[in-house]
Tab-separated table of C-alpha atoms in Angstrom:
chain	number	residue	atom	x	y	z
A	276	MET	CA	117.149	46.007	-39.782
A	277	SER	CA	120.913	46.072	-39.474
A	278	THR	CA	122.558	46.701	-36.119
A	279	MET	CA	126.079	46.808	-37.513
A	280	SER	CA	128.271	49.649	-36.270
A	281	THR	CA	129.815	51.585	-39.141
A	282	GLN	CA	132.896	53.391	-37.843
A	283	THR	CA	134.518	55.718	-40.384
A	284	ALA	CA	138.091	56.944	-40.607
A	285	THR	CA	137.430	60.423	-42.003
A	286	GLU	CA	137.522	63.338	-39.571
A	287	ILE	CA	134.766	65.213	-41.391
A	288	GLY	CA	131.202	63.960	-41.689
A	289	ILE	CA	128.615	65.726	-43.844
A	290	VAL	CA	124.934	65.025	-43.272
A	291	GLY	CA	122.985	65.627	-46.470
A	292	GLY	CA	123.770	64.985	-50.133
A	293	GLY	CA	122.234	68.065	-51.736
A	294	PRO	CA	124.147	70.686	-53.771
A	295	GLY	CA	125.805	72.184	-50.685
A	296	GLY	CA	126.881	68.933	-49.058
A	297	LEU	CA	128.211	67.386	-52.270
A	298	THR	CA	130.039	70.575	-53.269
A	299	LEU	CA	131.745	70.636	-49.874
A	300	ALA	CA	132.733	66.974	-50.214
A	301	ARG	CA	134.214	67.618	-53.667
A	302	LEU	CA	136.187	70.662	-52.516
A	303	LEU	CA	137.572	68.872	-49.470
A	304	THR	CA	138.509	65.603	-51.156
A	305	MET	CA	140.253	67.324	-54.077
A	306	ARG	CA	142.388	69.142	-51.471
A	307	GLY	CA	143.339	65.923	-49.746
A	308	ILE	CA	140.861	66.185	-46.854
A	309	PRO	CA	138.718	63.014	-46.824
A	310	ALA	CA	135.050	63.451	-45.971
A	311	THR	CA	132.050	61.151	-45.696
A	312	VAL	CA	128.555	62.169	-46.823
A	313	TYR	CA	125.477	60.543	-45.279
A	314	GLU	CA	122.352	60.646	-47.450
A	315	ARG	CA	118.930	59.226	-46.672
A	316	ASP	CA	118.152	58.380	-50.320
A	317	ALA	CA	118.622	54.684	-51.079
A	318	GLY	CA	120.813	55.556	-54.052
A	319	PRO	CA	121.541	58.248	-56.642
A	320	ASP	CA	118.467	57.301	-58.706
A	321	ALA	CA	116.065	56.752	-55.805
A	322	ARG	CA	113.896	59.724	-56.738
A	323	LEU	CA	113.665	62.715	-59.059
A	324	GLN	CA	115.698	65.654	-57.809
A	325	GLY	CA	113.141	68.282	-58.737
A	326	GLY	CA	113.408	71.059	-61.275
A	327	THR	CA	116.153	73.405	-62.386
A	328	LEU	CA	118.486	75.904	-60.749
A	329	ASP	CA	120.025	79.074	-62.124
A	330	LEU	CA	123.615	79.139	-60.893
A	331	HIS	CA	125.011	82.646	-60.416
A	332	LEU	CA	128.554	83.690	-61.310
A	333	ASP	CA	129.651	84.687	-57.812
A	334	THR	CA	128.002	81.863	-55.872
A	335	GLY	CA	127.111	78.534	-57.520
A	336	GLN	CA	129.390	78.966	-60.531
A	337	ARG	CA	132.199	80.276	-58.326
A	338	ALA	CA	132.057	77.098	-56.229
A	339	LEU	CA	132.095	74.893	-59.334
A	340	ARG	CA	135.106	76.767	-60.714
A	341	ALA	CA	136.962	76.170	-57.451
A	342	ALA	CA	135.932	72.498	-57.683
A	343	LYS	CA	137.336	72.358	-61.254
A	344	LEU	CA	133.938	71.342	-62.583
A	345	GLU	CA	133.250	74.303	-64.856
A	346	GLU	CA	133.657	72.237	-68.034
A	347	ALA	CA	131.249	69.570	-66.810
A	348	PHE	CA	128.830	72.303	-65.795
A	349	GLY	CA	129.105	73.850	-69.244
A	350	ARG	CA	127.982	70.598	-70.852
A	351	HIS	CA	124.738	70.660	-68.868
A	352	ALA	CA	124.099	74.396	-68.471
A	353	ARG	CA	121.245	75.951	-70.425
A	354	PRO	CA	121.564	79.735	-70.773
A	355	GLU	CA	118.330	79.694	-72.769
A	356	GLY	CA	116.581	78.405	-69.662
A	357	GLN	CA	116.635	81.989	-68.412
A	358	ASP	CA	114.007	82.975	-70.979
A	359	MET	CA	110.925	84.182	-69.132
A	360	ARG	CA	107.439	85.419	-69.928
A	361	LEU	CA	105.624	87.225	-67.121
A	362	LEU	CA	101.875	87.843	-67.441
A	363	ASP	CA	98.935	88.928	-65.353
A	364	HIS	CA	96.020	86.559	-64.804
A	365	THR	CA	94.193	87.823	-67.901
A	366	GLY	CA	97.089	86.715	-70.106
A	367	THR	CA	98.512	90.220	-70.706
A	368	LEU	CA	102.290	90.042	-71.166
A	369	VAL	CA	103.994	92.543	-68.829
A	370	TYR	CA	107.636	91.464	-69.061
A	371	ARG	CA	109.704	89.246	-71.327
A	372	GLU	CA	113.313	88.125	-71.161
A	373	ASP	CA	114.894	86.412	-74.170
A	374	THR	CA	118.420	85.106	-73.704
A	375	PRO	CA	120.739	85.541	-76.711
A	376	ASP	CA	122.288	82.346	-78.041
A	377	PRO	CA	125.937	82.220	-76.922
A	378	ALA	CA	128.631	82.860	-79.505
A	379	PRO	CA	132.164	81.408	-79.514
A	380	GLY	CA	134.365	83.320	-77.089
A	381	ASP	CA	131.485	84.748	-75.066
A	382	ALA	CA	131.950	85.115	-71.322
A	383	PRO	CA	130.075	82.595	-69.138
A	384	ALA	CA	126.363	83.272	-68.859
A	385	PRO	CA	125.542	85.026	-65.569
A	386	ARG	CA	122.658	82.759	-64.565
A	387	PRO	CA	122.341	79.628	-66.748
A	388	GLU	CA	119.934	76.895	-65.700
A	389	ILE	CA	120.951	73.351	-64.830
A	390	ASP	CA	118.638	70.531	-63.820
A	391	ARG	CA	119.055	69.425	-60.213
A	392	THR	CA	119.518	65.856	-61.452
A	393	ASP	CA	122.379	66.885	-63.749
A	394	LEU	CA	124.055	68.939	-61.027
A	395	ARG	CA	123.867	66.053	-58.587
A	396	GLU	CA	125.271	63.609	-61.145
A	397	LEU	CA	128.276	65.769	-61.981
A	398	LEU	CA	129.047	66.334	-58.289
A	399	LEU	CA	128.675	62.636	-57.457
A	400	GLY	CA	130.881	61.701	-60.401
A	401	SER	CA	133.647	63.919	-59.043
A	402	LEU	CA	133.852	62.124	-55.670
A	403	PRO	CA	136.008	59.127	-54.756
A	404	PRO	CA	134.043	55.856	-54.559
A	405	GLY	CA	132.490	55.297	-51.165
A	406	THR	CA	132.372	58.979	-50.221
A	407	VAL	CA	128.553	58.925	-50.084
A	408	ARG	CA	126.886	56.464	-47.719
A	409	TRP	CA	123.413	55.914	-49.145
A	410	ALA	CA	120.324	54.896	-47.152
A	411	HIS	CA	121.672	56.556	-43.999
A	412	THR	CA	118.806	58.388	-42.331
A	413	LEU	CA	120.122	60.275	-39.305
A	414	HIS	CA	118.315	59.467	-36.080
A	415	ALA	CA	120.453	61.414	-33.579
A	416	ALA	CA	123.840	63.046	-33.083
A	417	ASN	CA	125.536	63.194	-29.676
A	418	PRO	CA	128.869	64.527	-28.403
A	419	ALA	CA	131.394	61.666	-28.401
A	420	PRO	CA	133.182	60.943	-25.101
A	421	GLY	CA	136.597	61.627	-26.611
A	422	GLY	CA	135.513	64.704	-28.527
A	423	GLY	CA	133.771	65.049	-31.832
A	424	TRP	CA	130.349	63.629	-32.637
A	425	GLU	CA	128.707	60.236	-32.687
A	426	LEU	CA	126.003	59.681	-35.288
A	427	HIS	CA	123.175	57.184	-34.913
A	428	PHE	CA	121.245	56.137	-37.998
A	429	ALA	CA	117.797	54.642	-38.420
A	430	ASP	CA	119.206	51.264	-39.473
A	431	GLY	CA	121.105	50.913	-36.184
A	432	SER	CA	124.533	51.802	-37.565
A	433	THR	CA	126.757	54.471	-36.020
A	434	ALA	CA	129.709	56.637	-37.033
A	435	GLU	CA	132.066	59.102	-35.354
A	436	HIS	CA	133.602	62.279	-36.750
A	437	ARG	CA	135.746	64.999	-35.271
A	438	VAL	CA	133.913	67.629	-37.364
A	439	LEU	CA	130.235	67.383	-38.300
A	440	ILE	CA	128.581	69.511	-40.985
A	441	GLY	CA	124.800	69.757	-41.235
A	442	ALA	CA	123.803	70.122	-44.888
A	443	ASP	CA	120.484	68.398	-44.284
A	444	GLY	CA	118.047	70.947	-45.614
A	445	ALA	CA	114.984	72.790	-44.377
A	446	ARG	CA	114.053	70.136	-41.797
A	447	SER	CA	117.582	69.720	-40.471
A	448	ARG	CA	118.035	67.267	-37.605
A	449	LEU	CA	121.316	68.946	-36.632
A	450	ARG	CA	120.036	72.527	-36.416
A	451	PRO	CA	118.435	72.029	-32.952
A	452	LEU	CA	121.902	71.234	-31.565
A	453	LEU	CA	122.891	74.838	-32.300
A	454	THR	CA	119.750	76.965	-32.096
A	455	ASP	CA	116.107	76.860	-31.029
A	456	ALA	CA	115.091	78.810	-34.147
A	457	GLU	CA	112.504	77.113	-36.318
A	458	PRO	CA	111.287	77.964	-39.825
A	459	ARG	CA	108.308	80.344	-39.877
A	460	HIS	CA	105.430	80.058	-42.319
A	461	LEU	CA	105.512	82.713	-45.039
A	462	GLY	CA	101.749	82.900	-45.518
A	463	VAL	CA	102.093	81.081	-48.839
A	464	ASN	CA	101.590	77.439	-49.828
A	465	ALA	CA	102.795	75.724	-52.984
A	466	VAL	CA	101.476	72.912	-55.150
A	467	GLU	CA	103.709	71.245	-57.723
A	468	GLY	CA	102.754	69.129	-60.718
A	469	THR	CA	104.540	67.776	-63.794
A	470	ILE	CA	103.802	67.685	-67.512
A	471	PRO	CA	106.042	64.985	-69.046
A	472	ALA	CA	107.336	65.193	-72.628
A	473	ILE	CA	105.467	68.439	-73.229
A	474	ASP	CA	106.797	68.995	-76.772
A	475	ARG	CA	105.215	65.711	-77.882
A	476	THR	CA	102.076	65.638	-75.736
A	477	HIS	CA	101.117	69.325	-75.662
A	478	PRO	CA	103.039	71.265	-78.343
A	479	GLU	CA	100.832	74.348	-77.956
A	480	LEU	CA	101.682	74.548	-74.248
A	481	ALA	CA	105.351	73.919	-75.028
A	482	ALA	CA	105.273	76.960	-77.282
A	483	ALA	CA	103.698	79.057	-74.531
A	484	VAL	CA	106.329	78.049	-71.970
A	485	GLY	CA	109.151	78.543	-74.473
A	486	ARG	CA	112.732	77.616	-73.618
A	487	GLY	CA	112.533	78.785	-70.007
A	488	SER	CA	109.588	79.720	-67.830
A	489	TYR	CA	106.046	81.055	-68.093
A	490	TRP	CA	104.967	82.940	-64.988
A	491	VAL	CA	101.513	84.363	-64.229
A	492	ILE	CA	100.693	86.396	-61.121
A	493	GLY	CA	97.174	87.139	-59.951
A	494	GLU	CA	95.554	88.285	-56.736
A	495	GLY	CA	96.491	85.907	-53.931
A	496	GLN	CA	97.886	83.187	-56.188
A	497	SER	CA	100.293	82.538	-59.037
A	498	LEU	CA	101.389	79.915	-61.564
A	499	ALA	CA	104.911	79.263	-62.817
A	500	ALA	CA	105.740	76.668	-65.478
A	501	GLN	CA	109.424	75.841	-65.883
A	502	ARG	CA	111.057	73.709	-68.577
A	503	CYS	CA	113.558	70.964	-67.653
A	504	SER	CA	116.223	69.517	-69.940
A	505	ASP	CA	114.543	66.089	-70.101
A	506	GLY	CA	111.373	67.460	-71.713
A	507	ARG	CA	109.366	67.816	-68.510
A	508	VAL	CA	107.713	71.040	-67.457
A	509	LEU	CA	107.219	71.623	-63.745
A	510	VAL	CA	104.093	73.581	-62.850
A	511	HIS	CA	104.229	75.456	-59.533
A	512	LEU	CA	101.051	76.961	-58.083
A	513	SER	CA	101.146	79.239	-55.048
A	514	PHE	CA	98.324	80.378	-52.795
A	515	HIS	CA	98.110	82.852	-49.942
A	516	GLY	CA	96.835	81.161	-46.800
A	517	PRO	CA	97.682	79.689	-43.410
A	518	ALA	CA	100.171	76.880	-42.885
A	519	ASP	CA	97.413	74.272	-42.671
A	520	TRP	CA	95.917	75.276	-46.031
A	521	PRO	CA	97.096	72.092	-47.841
A	522	ALA	CA	95.128	70.034	-45.300
A	523	SER	CA	92.183	72.391	-44.721
A	524	CYS	CA	91.446	73.584	-48.278
A	525	GLY	CA	89.477	70.436	-49.084
A	526	ILE	CA	91.513	69.530	-52.175
A	527	PRO	CA	92.474	65.813	-52.124
A	528	PHE	CA	96.107	66.141	-53.204
A	529	ASP	CA	96.631	62.427	-52.586
A	530	ARG	CA	94.072	61.760	-55.355
A	531	PRO	CA	95.413	63.790	-58.306
A	532	ALA	CA	92.538	62.964	-60.655
A	533	GLU	CA	90.154	64.654	-58.198
A	534	ALA	CA	92.547	67.402	-57.156
A	535	ARG	CA	93.141	68.789	-60.650
A	536	PRO	CA	89.478	69.792	-61.257
A	537	ALA	CA	89.387	71.375	-57.783
A	538	LEU	CA	92.501	73.408	-58.592
A	539	LEU	CA	91.024	74.468	-61.926
A	540	GLU	CA	88.067	75.974	-60.073
A	541	LEU	CA	90.496	78.283	-58.259
A	542	PHE	CA	91.720	79.537	-61.653
A	543	ALA	CA	88.283	79.834	-63.278
A	544	ASP	CA	88.781	83.421	-64.501
A	545	TRP	CA	92.447	83.057	-65.494
A	546	THR	CA	93.914	82.921	-68.983
A	547	PRO	CA	93.114	79.610	-70.742
A	548	THR	CA	96.823	78.761	-70.994
A	549	CYS	CA	97.094	78.612	-67.201
A	550	ARG	CA	94.122	76.319	-66.949
A	551	ALA	CA	95.473	74.108	-69.724
A	552	LEU	CA	98.827	73.786	-67.940
A	553	ILE	CA	97.100	72.612	-64.757
A	554	ALA	CA	94.888	70.176	-66.646
A	555	ALA	CA	97.908	68.706	-68.465
A	556	CYS	CA	99.740	67.746	-65.258
A	557	GLU	CA	100.131	63.998	-64.820
A	558	GLY	CA	100.900	61.895	-61.777
A	559	GLU	CA	101.384	63.207	-58.258
A	560	LEU	CA	100.545	66.690	-57.024
A	561	THR	CA	102.825	67.732	-54.169
A	562	SER	CA	101.671	70.391	-51.711
A	563	ARG	CA	103.819	72.102	-49.093
A	564	PRO	CA	103.761	75.240	-46.960
A	565	LEU	CA	106.566	77.722	-47.663
A	566	THR	CA	108.775	78.525	-44.688
A	567	ALA	CA	111.956	80.432	-43.868
A	568	LEU	CA	114.296	80.890	-40.924
A	569	PRO	CA	114.632	84.339	-39.322
A	570	VAL	CA	116.781	86.738	-41.325
A	571	GLY	CA	120.225	87.104	-39.798
A	572	LEU	CA	120.041	83.917	-37.710
A	573	ARG	CA	123.201	83.251	-35.664
A	574	TRP	CA	124.123	80.704	-33.020
A	575	PRO	CA	126.875	80.382	-30.414
A	576	HIS	CA	129.869	78.424	-31.647
A	577	ARG	CA	129.821	74.759	-30.684
A	578	PRO	CA	133.035	72.726	-31.108
A	579	GLY	CA	133.126	70.526	-34.171
A	580	LEU	CA	129.649	71.360	-35.480
A	581	THR	CA	128.234	73.818	-38.008
A	582	LEU	CA	125.588	74.115	-40.726
A	583	LEU	CA	125.366	75.206	-44.331
A	584	GLY	CA	122.619	75.879	-46.863
A	585	ASP	CA	118.957	75.598	-45.894
A	586	ALA	CA	119.917	74.015	-42.584
A	587	ALA	CA	121.640	77.288	-41.644
A	588	HIS	CA	119.592	79.987	-43.360
A	589	LEU	CA	116.440	78.680	-45.047
A	590	MET	CA	115.207	81.528	-47.273
A	591	PRO	CA	112.067	82.226	-49.285
A	592	PRO	CA	112.354	80.198	-52.528
A	593	VAL	CA	113.306	82.941	-54.965
A	594	GLY	CA	116.363	81.373	-56.600
A	595	LEU	CA	119.106	82.067	-54.037
A	596	GLY	CA	118.971	78.964	-51.827
A	597	ALA	CA	121.157	76.482	-53.730
A	598	ASN	CA	123.534	79.228	-54.843
A	599	THR	CA	124.049	80.343	-51.261
A	600	ALA	CA	124.565	76.753	-50.104
A	601	MET	CA	127.272	76.170	-52.701
A	602	ARG	CA	129.021	79.411	-51.729
A	603	ASP	CA	128.800	78.235	-48.099
A	604	ALA	CA	130.558	75.028	-49.136
A	605	LEU	CA	133.359	76.989	-50.783
A	606	GLU	CA	133.895	79.277	-47.794
A	607	LEU	CA	133.836	76.349	-45.357
A	608	ALA	CA	136.247	74.308	-47.472
A	609	ASP	CA	138.609	77.286	-47.652
A	610	ALA	CA	138.487	77.706	-43.868
A	611	LEU	CA	139.129	74.022	-43.186
A	612	THR	CA	141.979	74.027	-45.712
A	613	ALA	CA	143.547	77.107	-44.108
A	614	HIS	CA	143.416	75.612	-40.599
A	615	PRO	CA	143.747	71.829	-41.043
A	616	ALA	CA	144.987	71.263	-37.481
A	617	ASP	CA	142.537	73.634	-35.819
A	618	PRO	CA	138.940	72.889	-36.881
A	619	GLY	CA	137.611	75.134	-34.114
A	620	ARG	CA	139.343	78.134	-35.664
A	621	ALA	CA	138.165	77.068	-39.119
A	622	LEU	CA	134.511	76.847	-38.068
A	623	HIS	CA	134.743	80.198	-36.272
A	624	ALA	CA	136.101	81.824	-39.423
A	625	TYR	CA	133.471	80.234	-41.634
A	626	GLU	CA	130.548	81.169	-39.396
A	627	SER	CA	131.729	84.773	-39.001
A	628	GLU	CA	131.762	85.254	-42.778
A	629	MET	CA	128.641	83.161	-43.454
A	630	PHE	CA	126.443	84.970	-40.919
A	631	VAL	CA	127.064	88.350	-42.564
A	632	ARG	CA	126.889	87.194	-46.196
A	633	THR	CA	123.745	85.110	-45.868
A	634	ALA	CA	121.881	87.727	-43.818
A	635	GLU	CA	122.087	90.006	-46.864
A	636	ALA	CA	120.882	87.233	-49.189
A	637	ALA	CA	118.015	86.358	-46.832
A	638	ALA	CA	116.940	89.999	-46.591
A	639	ASP	CA	116.948	90.253	-50.389
A	640	SER	CA	114.892	87.067	-50.631
A	641	ASP	CA	112.351	88.454	-48.156
A	642	ARG	CA	112.023	91.619	-50.240
A	643	VAL	CA	111.409	89.654	-53.419
A	644	MET	CA	108.913	87.307	-51.762
A	645	ALA	CA	106.966	90.251	-50.356
A	646	LEU	CA	106.862	91.928	-53.763
A	647	VAL	CA	105.736	88.784	-55.595
A	648	HIS	CA	102.812	88.407	-53.208
A	649	SER	CA	101.983	92.124	-52.879
A	650	PRO	CA	98.957	93.951	-54.353
A	651	ALA	CA	101.286	95.271	-57.083
A	652	GLY	CA	101.080	91.838	-58.675
A	653	ALA	CA	102.618	91.110	-62.049
A	654	ARG	CA	103.197	94.752	-62.938
A	655	GLY	CA	105.074	95.355	-59.704
A	656	VAL	CA	107.339	92.393	-60.412
A	657	ALA	CA	107.869	93.632	-63.973
A	658	ALA	CA	108.986	96.996	-62.603
A	659	PHE	CA	111.356	95.151	-60.271
A	660	PHE	CA	112.914	93.222	-63.151
A	661	ASN	CA	113.300	96.448	-65.115
A	662	GLY	CA	115.283	97.915	-62.219
A	663	ASP	CA	112.663	100.484	-61.244
A	664	LEU	CA	112.300	99.129	-57.698
A	665	GLY	CA	115.540	97.409	-56.826
A	666	GLY	CA	118.575	98.620	-58.756
A	667	ASP	CA	120.678	95.681	-59.883
A	668	LEU	CA	118.861	93.194	-57.666
A	669	GLY	CA	116.204	92.528	-60.266
A	670	GLY	CA	118.811	91.488	-62.804
A	671	ASP	CA	120.439	89.123	-60.321
A	672	LEU	CA	117.241	87.356	-59.296
A	673	GLY	CA	115.010	87.713	-62.303
A	674	GLY	CA	116.040	84.490	-64.015
A	675	ASP	CA	114.448	82.044	-61.615
A	676	LEU	CA	111.940	82.801	-58.878
A	677	SER	CA	110.481	79.320	-58.736
A	678	GLY	CA	113.440	76.984	-59.129
A	679	ASP	CA	114.070	76.534	-55.404
A	680	LEU	CA	110.582	75.172	-54.722
A	681	SER	CA	111.067	71.638	-55.966
A	682	GLY	CA	114.250	71.082	-53.988
A	683	ARG	CA	112.927	72.140	-50.599
A	684	GLY	CA	113.824	69.671	-47.906
A	685	ALA	CA	115.290	67.277	-50.461
A	686	ALA	CA	118.723	67.092	-48.885
A	687	GLY	CA	119.152	65.196	-45.696
A	688	ALA	CA	119.990	62.032	-43.945
């Protein structure tokens, strides 16, 4: 274990190398404001980054336009990934969305998908060398004697920054420095599996999933299969139950070969396609309880410290989390650019705007989560997508209600 002290020259330190933290670093460095990102991963290829995200025009795509990365995004974006088939547990199709193929001169797609891995690569590629400090797991942060913050990492190294930004995800280590609020369990638990190379190994299931996602909602549980650009399909299962369900349900998730038959028993009367998708999963099965911070969470201003993304406003995973984090990054970068000599004023301005904007997004996410897991089931969600229950909200969120799951807690240091 190293005990070397790593003092950095940049005024701004960002804890967490997820979409929000990396977008902020890109926006700041391109404006001549150096920043350092601390990420717990050993390197950019240390692990899979999860599934796909649908980036919305006014949030994720807006941030990438400001970062001058829209062309790179266009090379990876998959408008067809928004295709969706929604069914009830008997296999009856209740809603279908087919995305038209883009034509030359068309406006940008409102919600195209991009794999988390591709998004991370394009953001990392836009940063000056050395911006990201890999293998830096944050142990503690303390006020520095001369102002600012001193960071202590698990390997014994330290760093100081005048301004510290927590972009470290659902289990943020910096959040407790600002608020006592903790994520609450949503009464739902998720299990995630993977079908690699589905077009080659299971062509009939590939046809069922299509170019985007295949989503089935039943009483007390659901299944969502989502295609990734590398040929994988991620299979997300959700179950109503207490927070300890992953440990108390009796399913040995650490032994996938035994867990898959146990999961199949829970879907005994579901459409055969659902059961086949579960049976086709290979490798690890990851279980996690779903949590969210209170809607409208605020905290008293603390000099030189703020949060963005899940660290600030963890929401139900209905497709808004990464988009909101990237919009946070844009608003914070704008504030720091407008007040380069007065970071206190910049953080005040950012938090005032962020608290209002994200409270609305969190409330919308709560509404969607409640509907997905309500007695109305698949037909209620279909009515939502058709605009019968939520005006334009269904069109904004309908492209991806499972994409946030695989990235939960991934960012951090």
